[in-house]
XYZ file of C-alpha atoms in Angstrom:
653
model
C 28.859 -63.367 51.145
C 31.005 -65.367 53.533
C 28.543 -64.693 56.374
C 26.035 -67.033 54.699
C 28.373 -69.946 54.024
C 30.316 -70.278 57.268
C 30.207 -73.712 58.898
C 28.750 -73.410 62.386
C 30.697 -74.830 65.369
C 28.282 -75.394 68.275
C 28.621 -77.025 71.640
C 26.035 -79.722 72.491
C 23.332 -78.386 74.789
C 20.639 -80.394 76.542
C 17.266 -78.695 76.766
C 14.229 -79.755 78.782
C 11.773 -79.137 75.968
C 11.358 -79.475 72.209
C 10.258 -75.849 71.954
C 13.461 -74.762 70.288
C 13.891 -77.718 67.981
C 12.639 -75.868 64.936
C 15.383 -73.263 65.509
C 17.994 -76.013 65.702
C 16.721 -77.530 62.478
C 16.761 -74.073 60.929
C 20.390 -73.566 61.954
C 21.312 -76.803 60.234
C 20.184 -75.226 56.929
C 23.288 -73.062 57.022
C 25.411 -76.171 56.521
C 23.421 -77.069 53.389
C 25.052 -76.137 50.075
C 21.745 -75.320 48.356
C 19.055 -73.437 50.166
C 16.504 -70.701 49.539
C 17.840 -67.356 50.663
C 16.056 -65.789 53.537
C 14.772 -62.262 53.337
C 17.546 -60.170 54.895
C 18.247 -56.484 54.618
C 21.961 -57.154 55.027
C 21.947 -59.438 51.993
C 20.180 -56.847 49.859
C 22.583 -54.112 50.960
C 25.628 -56.225 50.108
C 24.159 -57.073 46.713
C 23.602 -53.353 46.145
C 27.241 -52.577 47.071
C 28.459 -55.194 44.618
C 26.171 -53.870 41.858
C 27.337 -50.279 42.370
C 30.996 -51.340 42.307
C 30.537 -53.311 39.089
C 28.625 -50.417 37.492
C 31.369 -47.964 38.467
C 33.981 -50.200 36.805
C 31.949 -50.012 33.561
C 32.313 -46.158 33.688
C 28.782 -45.182 32.626
C 28.033 -41.629 31.504
C 26.391 -39.485 28.832
C 27.391 -36.953 26.223
C 27.015 -33.359 27.368
C 28.857 -30.241 28.406
C 30.318 -30.056 31.837
C 32.103 -27.510 33.931
C 35.342 -28.382 35.617
C 36.959 -25.669 37.683
C 36.047 -22.885 40.062
C 36.079 -19.712 37.932
C 34.795 -19.228 34.396
C 34.829 -16.430 31.814
C 32.325 -16.629 28.968
C 33.335 -14.610 25.881
C 30.285 -14.212 23.634
C 30.731 -12.779 20.142
C 27.864 -10.454 19.163
C 29.386 -8.980 16.006
C 27.579 -8.710 12.667
C 28.283 -12.254 11.478
C 26.708 -13.693 14.650
C 23.307 -12.603 13.293
C 23.517 -15.368 10.674
C 20.653 -17.861 10.996
C 22.365 -21.193 10.345
C 22.199 -22.453 13.941
C 19.830 -25.340 14.853
C 16.117 -24.483 14.445
C 17.157 -21.533 12.219
C 17.913 -19.306 15.185
C 20.740 -16.809 15.030
C 24.251 -17.750 16.033
C 24.071 -15.312 18.910
C 20.960 -17.013 20.288
C 22.659 -20.405 19.948
C 25.716 -19.088 21.792
C 23.523 -17.723 24.592
C 21.690 -21.058 24.840
C 24.959 -22.962 25.186
C 26.211 -20.593 27.871
C 22.878 -20.909 29.689
C 23.316 -24.710 29.703
C 26.789 -24.305 31.208
C 25.495 -21.895 33.843
C 22.889 -24.467 34.949
C 25.731 -26.880 35.770
C 27.475 -24.417 38.074
C 27.794 -25.466 41.694
C 27.643 -23.219 44.725
C 31.432 -22.952 44.937
C 31.771 -21.754 41.314
C 31.692 -18.218 39.928
C 31.580 -16.844 36.398
C 31.622 -13.611 34.428
C 30.247 -12.762 30.959
C 31.936 -10.553 28.342
C 30.298 -9.623 25.032
C 32.632 -8.474 22.269
C 32.241 -6.893 18.848
C 33.896 -3.573 17.945
C 34.469 -3.000 21.670
C 34.409 -5.629 24.450
C 31.924 -5.054 27.263
C 31.622 -6.684 30.676
C 27.991 -7.764 30.869
C 28.338 -9.412 34.299
C 31.296 -9.471 36.658
C 32.288 -12.563 38.620
C 29.359 -13.961 40.572
C 28.058 -17.324 41.715
C 24.452 -16.207 41.373
C 23.050 -18.142 38.418
C 19.984 -15.889 38.199
C 22.170 -12.817 37.673
C 24.153 -14.645 35.009
C 20.981 -15.646 33.151
C 19.698 -12.065 33.291
C 23.035 -10.855 31.929
C 22.700 -13.241 28.981
C 19.314 -11.728 28.138
C 20.893 -8.259 27.986
C 23.283 -9.207 25.163
C 21.910 -7.883 21.875
C 23.143 -8.384 18.285
C 25.204 -5.632 16.660
C 26.351 -4.777 13.145
C 29.939 -4.075 14.200
C 33.209 -5.798 13.411
C 34.956 -8.279 15.689
C 37.732 -7.242 18.076
C 38.762 -10.547 19.630
C 42.121 -9.249 20.844
C 40.412 -6.544 22.919
C 38.104 -9.119 24.496
C 41.081 -11.298 25.431
C 42.863 -8.371 27.039
C 39.754 -7.547 29.054
C 39.399 -11.147 30.244
C 43.113 -11.230 31.020
C 42.713 -8.207 33.281
C 40.261 -10.154 35.466
C 41.999 -13.540 35.354
C 45.587 -12.301 35.762
C 45.410 -9.218 38.026
C 48.663 -7.291 38.149
C 47.895 -5.296 41.287
C 50.591 -4.958 43.897
C 50.523 -7.533 46.671
C 51.779 -7.473 50.213
C 54.735 -9.609 51.250
C 52.492 -12.208 52.895
C 50.326 -12.469 49.774
C 53.409 -12.846 47.609
C 54.760 -15.713 49.727
C 51.351 -17.393 49.675
C 51.089 -17.021 45.904
C 54.555 -18.493 45.375
C 53.743 -21.437 47.634
C 50.635 -22.513 45.718
C 49.837 -22.936 42.054
C 47.799 -20.066 40.521
C 44.161 -20.911 40.124
C 43.174 -21.637 36.531
C 40.291 -19.670 35.031
C 38.327 -21.535 32.379
C 37.818 -19.314 29.308
C 34.925 -20.318 27.036
C 34.985 -18.587 23.623
C 31.674 -18.754 21.775
C 32.101 -17.297 18.298
C 32.083 -18.125 14.602
C 35.805 -17.331 14.490
C 35.585 -14.521 11.920
C 38.916 -13.064 13.041
C 42.592 -13.789 12.690
C 45.123 -15.110 15.143
C 46.075 -13.024 18.171
C 49.823 -12.499 18.362
C 51.994 -11.481 21.287
C 49.424 -12.505 23.885
C 50.026 -14.681 26.932
C 47.054 -16.581 28.349
C 48.543 -16.825 31.841
C 45.918 -18.366 34.134
C 43.361 -18.555 31.324
C 42.613 -22.051 30.056
C 40.784 -21.523 26.725
C 37.970 -23.582 25.191
C 36.744 -22.662 21.691
C 33.092 -23.482 21.015
C 32.457 -22.521 17.348
C 28.935 -21.437 16.432
C 27.617 -21.910 12.902
C 28.260 -24.184 9.924
C 30.839 -24.364 7.170
C 28.135 -24.430 4.482
C 26.376 -21.147 5.315
C 25.543 -19.134 2.195
C 25.380 -15.370 2.035
C 25.172 -12.480 -0.413
C 26.265 -9.026 0.691
C 26.321 -5.509 -0.738
C 29.944 -4.427 -0.286
C 29.853 -1.032 -2.035
C 27.354 1.679 -2.981
C 28.577 4.952 -4.471
C 27.612 7.577 -6.992
C 29.608 9.336 -9.697
C 29.115 11.543 -12.697
C 29.100 9.741 -16.033
C 32.230 9.608 -18.165
C 30.442 10.622 -21.342
C 27.797 12.857 -19.797
C 28.828 14.873 -16.758
C 25.201 15.813 -16.111
C 24.273 12.161 -15.699
C 24.590 10.782 -12.149
C 25.293 7.058 -11.866
C 25.006 4.705 -8.908
C 27.244 1.636 -8.608
C 26.269 -1.335 -6.443
C 28.758 -4.141 -5.771
C 27.561 -7.518 -4.490
C 29.797 -10.291 -3.076
C 29.008 -14.008 -2.989
C 30.734 -15.762 -0.081
C 29.353 -19.233 -0.851
C 31.042 -22.050 -2.751
C 28.351 -22.100 -5.462
C 27.362 -19.688 -8.196
C 24.361 -17.486 -7.516
C 21.994 -15.100 -9.245
C 20.591 -12.076 -7.457
C 18.284 -9.182 -8.203
C 19.559 -5.745 -7.118
C 16.971 -3.024 -6.573
C 17.766 0.662 -6.126
C 15.374 3.060 -4.399
C 15.552 6.869 -4.361
C 13.807 7.822 -1.142
C 10.986 5.235 -1.340
C 10.636 5.216 -5.137
C 12.001 2.279 -7.102
C 14.570 3.592 -9.602
C 15.423 0.347 -11.342
C 16.295 -3.316 -10.807
C 19.011 -5.458 -12.365
C 19.918 -9.135 -12.318
C 23.525 -9.907 -11.365
C 25.405 -13.155 -11.966
C 27.736 -13.934 -9.061
C 30.522 -16.537 -9.357
C 31.461 -18.690 -6.402
C 33.558 -16.722 -3.920
C 33.328 -13.796 -6.341
C 31.487 -10.545 -6.855
C 29.417 -8.674 -9.420
C 28.089 -5.167 -9.883
C 25.163 -3.226 -11.297
C 25.014 0.342 -12.614
C 21.942 2.569 -12.322
C 21.297 5.950 -13.953
C 19.776 8.558 -11.665
C 19.436 11.579 -13.919
C 20.701 15.077 -13.253
C 20.525 17.004 -9.988
C 19.328 14.224 -7.706
C 19.288 14.833 -3.965
C 18.073 12.772 -1.044
C 18.864 9.214 0.000
C 19.475 5.982 -1.867
C 18.746 2.454 -0.698
C 20.036 -0.630 -2.491
C 18.615 -4.090 -1.760
C 19.871 -7.462 -2.964
C 17.527 -10.442 -3.180
C 18.965 -13.897 -4.014
C 17.122 -15.955 -6.603
C 16.311 -19.651 -6.728
C 17.093 -21.956 -3.813
C 19.960 -19.853 -2.487
C 19.613 -19.575 1.304
C 20.937 -16.202 2.383
C 21.824 -16.609 6.069
C 22.625 -12.986 6.936
C 20.048 -10.299 6.165
C 22.046 -7.513 7.800
C 24.226 -6.876 4.728
C 21.470 -7.175 2.097
C 20.704 -3.440 2.280
C 22.999 -0.455 1.759
C 22.398 3.289 2.026
C 23.843 6.468 0.505
C 23.213 10.199 0.798
C 23.100 12.481 -2.252
C 24.134 16.070 -1.578
C 25.145 19.085 -3.600
C 28.708 18.775 -4.799
C 31.193 21.495 -3.970
C 34.344 22.055 -5.976
C 37.378 21.915 -3.717
C 40.674 23.773 -3.935
C 43.785 21.579 -4.099
C 47.465 22.535 -4.057
C 50.034 20.211 -5.656
C 53.608 20.746 -4.472
C 55.941 18.766 -6.743
C 59.352 19.033 -8.421
C 57.759 17.535 -11.526
C 55.563 14.475 -11.926
C 54.035 14.075 -15.369
C 51.978 10.998 -14.458
C 50.425 12.644 -11.405
C 49.802 15.936 -13.190
C 48.083 14.129 -16.066
C 45.816 12.234 -13.646
C 44.794 15.507 -11.955
C 44.135 17.417 -15.176
C 41.400 15.229 -16.663
C 37.991 16.766 -17.360
C 36.465 14.700 -14.627
C 39.106 15.758 -12.096
C 38.502 19.409 -12.922
C 34.839 18.987 -11.971
C 35.874 17.937 -8.451
C 38.608 20.454 -7.730
C 40.557 23.451 -8.871
C 44.233 22.496 -8.742
C 47.191 24.854 -8.245
C 50.819 23.787 -8.657
C 53.836 24.906 -6.699
C 57.529 24.056 -6.584
C 59.028 22.654 -3.340
C 61.474 25.563 -3.372
C 58.594 27.866 -2.401
C 57.719 25.993 0.793
C 59.991 28.182 2.918
C 58.686 31.457 1.514
C 56.442 33.593 3.749
C 53.861 33.774 0.965
C 53.293 30.028 1.188
C 52.649 30.179 4.934
C 50.205 33.077 4.569
C 48.374 31.350 1.733
C 48.012 28.073 3.631
C 47.062 29.683 6.935
C 44.262 31.537 5.198
C 42.420 28.267 4.681
C 42.411 28.562 0.909
C 42.991 24.862 0.275
C 40.972 21.772 1.143
C 43.909 19.481 0.355
C 47.657 19.881 -0.178
C 49.579 17.120 -1.984
C 53.297 17.023 -1.114
C 55.129 15.029 -3.790
C 58.712 14.080 -2.783
C 58.836 16.963 -0.317
C 57.688 17.937 3.155
C 57.029 21.298 4.865
C 58.684 22.368 8.090
C 55.345 22.618 9.881
C 52.011 21.010 9.151
C 49.425 23.238 7.429
C 45.942 23.618 8.875
C 44.293 21.484 6.212
C 44.172 17.941 4.852
C 47.427 16.601 3.413
C 48.664 13.763 1.217
C 52.378 12.907 1.193
C 54.041 10.922 -1.609
C 57.352 9.284 -0.703
C 57.715 11.419 2.429
C 56.280 11.596 5.936
C 54.567 14.462 7.747
C 56.851 16.505 10.033
C 55.112 15.111 13.087
C 56.708 13.089 15.861
C 54.107 10.322 15.747
C 54.756 9.789 12.006
C 58.562 9.829 12.231
C 59.133 7.130 14.846
C 62.345 5.137 14.446
C 60.560 1.834 13.950
C 58.688 3.292 10.937
C 61.762 4.822 9.255
C 62.547 1.824 7.088
C 63.220 1.573 3.337
C 62.501 -1.722 1.591
C 63.170 -2.997 -1.919
C 60.578 -4.580 -4.196
C 57.595 -4.801 -1.819
C 54.629 -6.771 -3.170
C 51.133 -5.506 -2.390
C 49.147 -8.259 -0.689
C 46.023 -6.511 0.621
C 44.197 -3.197 0.571
C 41.174 -1.749 2.347
C 38.471 -1.747 -0.328
C 35.917 -0.233 2.040
C 37.791 3.056 2.379
C 36.658 5.775 -0.076
C 40.212 6.369 -1.284
C 40.383 2.764 -2.530
C 36.793 2.408 -3.672
C 36.672 0.124 -6.748
C 40.490 0.167 -6.913
C 42.460 -2.927 -7.976
C 46.113 -2.911 -6.867
C 47.070 -6.490 -7.686
C 50.181 -6.712 -9.857
C 51.486 -3.199 -9.108
C 55.319 -3.273 -9.151
C 57.358 -1.011 -6.848
C 61.131 -0.512 -6.907
C 61.587 0.800 -3.365
C 59.401 2.255 -0.662
C 59.294 3.384 2.927
C 57.282 1.368 5.422
C 54.429 3.566 6.633
C 53.236 2.818 10.162
C 50.427 5.204 11.134
C 50.243 6.695 14.645
C 47.668 5.718 17.228
C 44.200 6.111 15.765
C 45.458 5.709 12.199
C 44.483 3.110 9.655
C 46.526 1.044 7.209
C 45.008 1.182 3.714
C 47.562 -0.805 1.698
C 49.684 -3.615 3.105
C 52.627 -5.372 1.474
C 55.047 -8.207 2.088
C 57.374 -5.726 3.803
C 54.813 -3.698 5.729
C 52.212 -0.914 5.237
C 52.608 1.287 2.143
C 49.584 3.582 2.453
C 48.008 4.859 5.668
C 45.728 7.610 6.927
C 45.490 9.194 10.367
C 43.335 11.956 11.870
C 44.828 15.272 13.021
C 42.354 17.475 14.841
C 39.561 17.897 12.289
C 41.857 17.093 9.346
C 43.306 13.930 7.853
C 46.859 13.054 6.781
C 47.378 10.453 4.049
C 50.865 9.020 3.467
C 51.925 7.020 0.387
C 55.195 5.265 1.186
C 56.667 5.085 -2.324
C 57.487 7.711 -4.929
C 55.814 7.654 -8.323
C 58.680 9.339 -10.127
C 62.046 9.479 -8.378
C 65.679 10.178 -9.037
C 68.188 7.396 -9.745
C 71.859 7.299 -8.798
C 72.810 9.181 -11.983
C 70.473 12.026 -11.017
C 67.979 11.321 -13.785
C 64.229 11.222 -13.270
C 62.826 7.695 -13.507
C 59.635 5.842 -12.649
C 59.712 4.122 -9.269
C 56.545 2.085 -10.003
C 54.466 0.902 -12.941
C 51.271 2.009 -11.217
C 50.678 4.929 -13.671
C 50.232 2.310 -16.416
C 47.312 0.750 -14.543
C 43.687 1.873 -14.818
C 43.574 2.152 -11.039
C 46.041 5.076 -11.002
C 43.736 7.839 -12.331
C 40.803 6.261 -10.460
C 42.717 6.563 -7.190
C 43.335 10.285 -7.687
C 39.700 10.813 -8.619
C 38.781 9.139 -5.330
C 41.171 11.496 -3.539
C 39.595 14.588 -5.095
C 36.061 13.292 -4.574
C 36.745 12.340 -0.959
C 38.041 15.794 -0.019
C 35.644 17.769 -2.218
C 33.000 17.812 0.537
C 35.249 19.699 2.917
C 36.284 16.547 4.783
C 33.122 16.355 6.834
C 33.532 12.594 6.758
C 37.055 11.240 6.596
C 35.994 7.637 6.327
C 33.104 5.495 5.147
C 30.976 5.284 8.315
C 30.597 1.716 9.502
C 28.686 0.448 12.523
C 30.392 1.337 15.781
C 32.777 3.858 14.184
C 33.059 7.529 15.110
C 31.638 9.936 12.519
C 33.092 13.441 12.483
C 31.016 16.238 10.965
C 31.913 19.902 10.623
C 29.185 22.363 11.598
C 29.233 26.053 12.438
C 30.931 26.973 15.726
C 28.436 27.901 18.403
C 25.576 25.807 17.018
C 23.180 24.724 19.750
C 20.103 22.527 20.039
C 21.800 19.861 17.901
C 20.571 16.260 17.856
C 21.193 13.167 15.741
C 18.189 11.155 14.581
C 18.894 7.422 14.370
C 17.495 5.100 11.669
C 14.757 3.951 14.061
C 13.540 7.547 14.516
C 14.897 8.158 18.029
C 16.985 11.256 18.729
C 20.182 11.723 20.728
C 21.163 15.265 21.826
C 24.795 16.127 20.999
C 27.137 19.059 21.494
C 29.410 20.835 19.017
C 32.879 21.888 20.184
C 34.249 25.398 19.833
C 35.694 24.650 16.386
C 32.335 23.449 15.060
C 33.363 19.785 15.100
C 30.781 17.106 15.956
C 31.965 13.598 16.879
C 29.216 10.972 17.007
C 29.791 7.304 17.923
C 26.313 5.832 18.499
C 26.331 4.303 15.012
C 25.508 0.725 15.964
C 22.999 0.005 13.182
C 23.174 0.524 9.392
C 20.876 3.164 7.955
C 20.443 6.896 7.411
C 21.414 9.239 10.267
C 20.262 12.871 10.255
C 21.862 15.782 12.099
C 19.125 18.155 13.236
C 19.273 21.747 14.407
C 15.943 22.013 16.097
C 13.681 20.350 13.548
C 15.788 21.342 10.548
C 18.004 18.740 8.842
C 21.479 20.243 8.430
C 23.386 17.089 7.522
C 22.742 13.435 6.692
C 25.098 10.478 6.533
C 24.763 6.757 5.872
C 26.184 3.887 7.903
C 26.812 0.572 6.121
C 28.386 -2.741 7.042
C 30.578 -3.073 3.898
C 32.795 -5.708 5.509
C 33.631 -8.801 3.486
C 35.110 -10.508 6.512
C 31.871 -10.249 8.487
C 29.740 -11.105 5.439
C 31.707 -14.294 4.727
C 29.743 -16.168 7.373
C 30.836 -19.768 6.667
C 33.034 -21.288 9.367
C 36.647 -21.624 8.302
C 37.494 -25.291 7.818
C 40.563 -27.299 6.884
C 40.734 -30.795 5.422
C 41.654 -33.443 7.960
C 44.208 -36.090 7.188
C 41.980 -39.123 7.777
C 38.851 -39.711 5.762
C 39.038 -36.306 4.056
C 36.678 -34.789 6.613
C 36.476 -31.046 7.078
C 37.206 -29.768 10.557
C 36.844 -26.264 11.950
C 40.108 -24.365 12.104
C 41.572 -23.919 15.542
C 42.174 -20.562 17.194
C 45.716 -19.271 17.574
C 46.246 -17.210 20.701
C 49.850 -16.212 21.160
C 51.780 -19.468 20.864
C 48.814 -21.609 21.925
C 46.547 -23.398 19.460
C 43.045 -23.809 20.868
C 41.192 -26.799 19.417
C 37.604 -26.263 18.311
C 34.962 -28.188 20.227
C 32.021 -28.719 17.902
C 28.470 -28.671 19.192
C 27.954 -32.272 18.074
C 31.137 -33.367 19.861
C 30.088 -32.645 23.415
C 32.154 -33.420 26.449
C 31.472 -36.813 28.098
C 30.169 -36.602 31.639
C 31.252 -39.555 33.823
C 29.237 -41.149 36.671
C 31.724 -43.603 38.182
C 32.824 -41.276 40.965
C 29.267 -40.791 42.156
C 28.602 -44.530 42.000
C 31.635 -45.287 44.173
C 30.487 -42.742 46.738
C 27.054 -44.371 46.806
C 28.659 -47.819 47.263
C 30.661 -46.587 50.251
C 27.524 -45.114 51.821
C 25.617 -48.410 51.404
C 28.565 -50.397 52.805
C 28.656 -48.204 55.888
C 24.897 -48.648 56.333
C 25.259 -52.453 56.093
C 28.034 -52.420 58.708
C 25.888 -50.329 61.034
C 22.865 -52.634 60.728
C 24.966 -55.751 61.216
C 26.512 -54.434 64.406
C 23.135 -53.389 65.799
C 21.706 -56.838 64.959
C 18.780 -55.350 63.075
C 17.031 -58.033 60.977
C 13.965 -57.911 58.863
């Protein structure tokens, strides 16, 4: 403000009139210390510059999400658990994730571009890189909820392919790339984090941000198993077992209802401990065919946040006795488990010595398709038979099963986890099973680990054409150094041992039409007659999808996105039915994983681990602060330039 307090230095000037005296008197006011400010645009502009500068120093701003960067990848989880309704306003987690991405898209500037990837069982590019916000919003609307599992690693690899292209470059492009720093791509992960860490992955140009969706207090009940068996005491009595899991931290009571077709069979009340499970048994009578539907309904004030897993389905069909061959040098425990009255109802079992494997009679008998399953105990054939197989303590004579990295013997492995959803391990408890030694079983591509231990997989299954090969990595009865027969495990002393072999016989008694419990998004393989035409699959919503059967009569169907009953039709005739269920404890445990913080005992959401990088969770109520000081400084510079311009043009108001 020095312009208003300068002392004037004038030269005396004689004038012939008093016309300008009032201007002289007015000029003398400048030399006065106190005076009323005159209305001047310059003064107001300078005051505005000072106010903007002071305000910028105070760093004003507001809480909110902001985008910093040029390229963005939005990974949106649309797996089963994202249908939980614990987001604000009781909307689903998926809707909340889409709303948060929409808010980020609105902040995009013209120089920015983004792409959207939805991931569940398989990742899918919903929208490639574009700066068009309208296209991005339309892509968000196309993302629909699914009932599938979460494959976060696949989504990362897909995003990595766009952010870190490995295409060959010309020499000029290479020099240019080496001269400048690679452009960072901001990766926003919107998920409830129902997956483990991703190992052996390099983020490269991806700069991750984890935005967890959901709460750590979400409650949920889920049906995790539905199966039928003949009664122990009465083989004519068919029983249905329903298992319910409680993923909340409080005890709960639920009512389980079982329907045959649309008729209510019975209802039972089940007490469920915190983080535990319970079951109910229903009696169906004799020759019952058709479909079953089990429904769980929580009682009291329990708020079930995921309705997707409250219903389970099963198909009742005529049982067919299978033909099983046991090739063993002698295994009393296994033979006893396969000779029970209940086992005889599932299969007719023949026994053979391993010495007969090389005889021509064995090859002719196997090639004739006489057996639905062959169990090789402590032995292995020279070539694989054209049927389902189960190997005990040995591997199939196939290159993909005999890789060097899987040929490893370990001592004293401890079982740490097993796949309860697979029919071979249905209602099987393997905790506490002791094993002397075993071979690590790593299945080939497309296989599935069923039992895992501290030393590696011990039980695995893999498809082979229209058959399945099951490999158990440890012997039940082996031979010690002295050449005597001895038990290699205490498993035969457990109740789960005969139950496992009953599951094996029951699983293969239907001719292996279904090698696995169908879950949403999984391929279902069904054996029909070769040459069948006019085949279609009717979905649970009533729509039909035409399909083709290969020359061997095999039908592979993958459009199993929703739980329910699927029917295979030949014209208008139902030739086969199968049920698809979620049966996934990981997806049904919808509460966000939290860990106790060091200060104040507060719970914080666990971070993501991607490769060797730990990505901190950014909670919805801990938004990013958006600063205004840069904009205020720019405004101050503009006003200062305007004041300079007016002063030099001598414009006064």
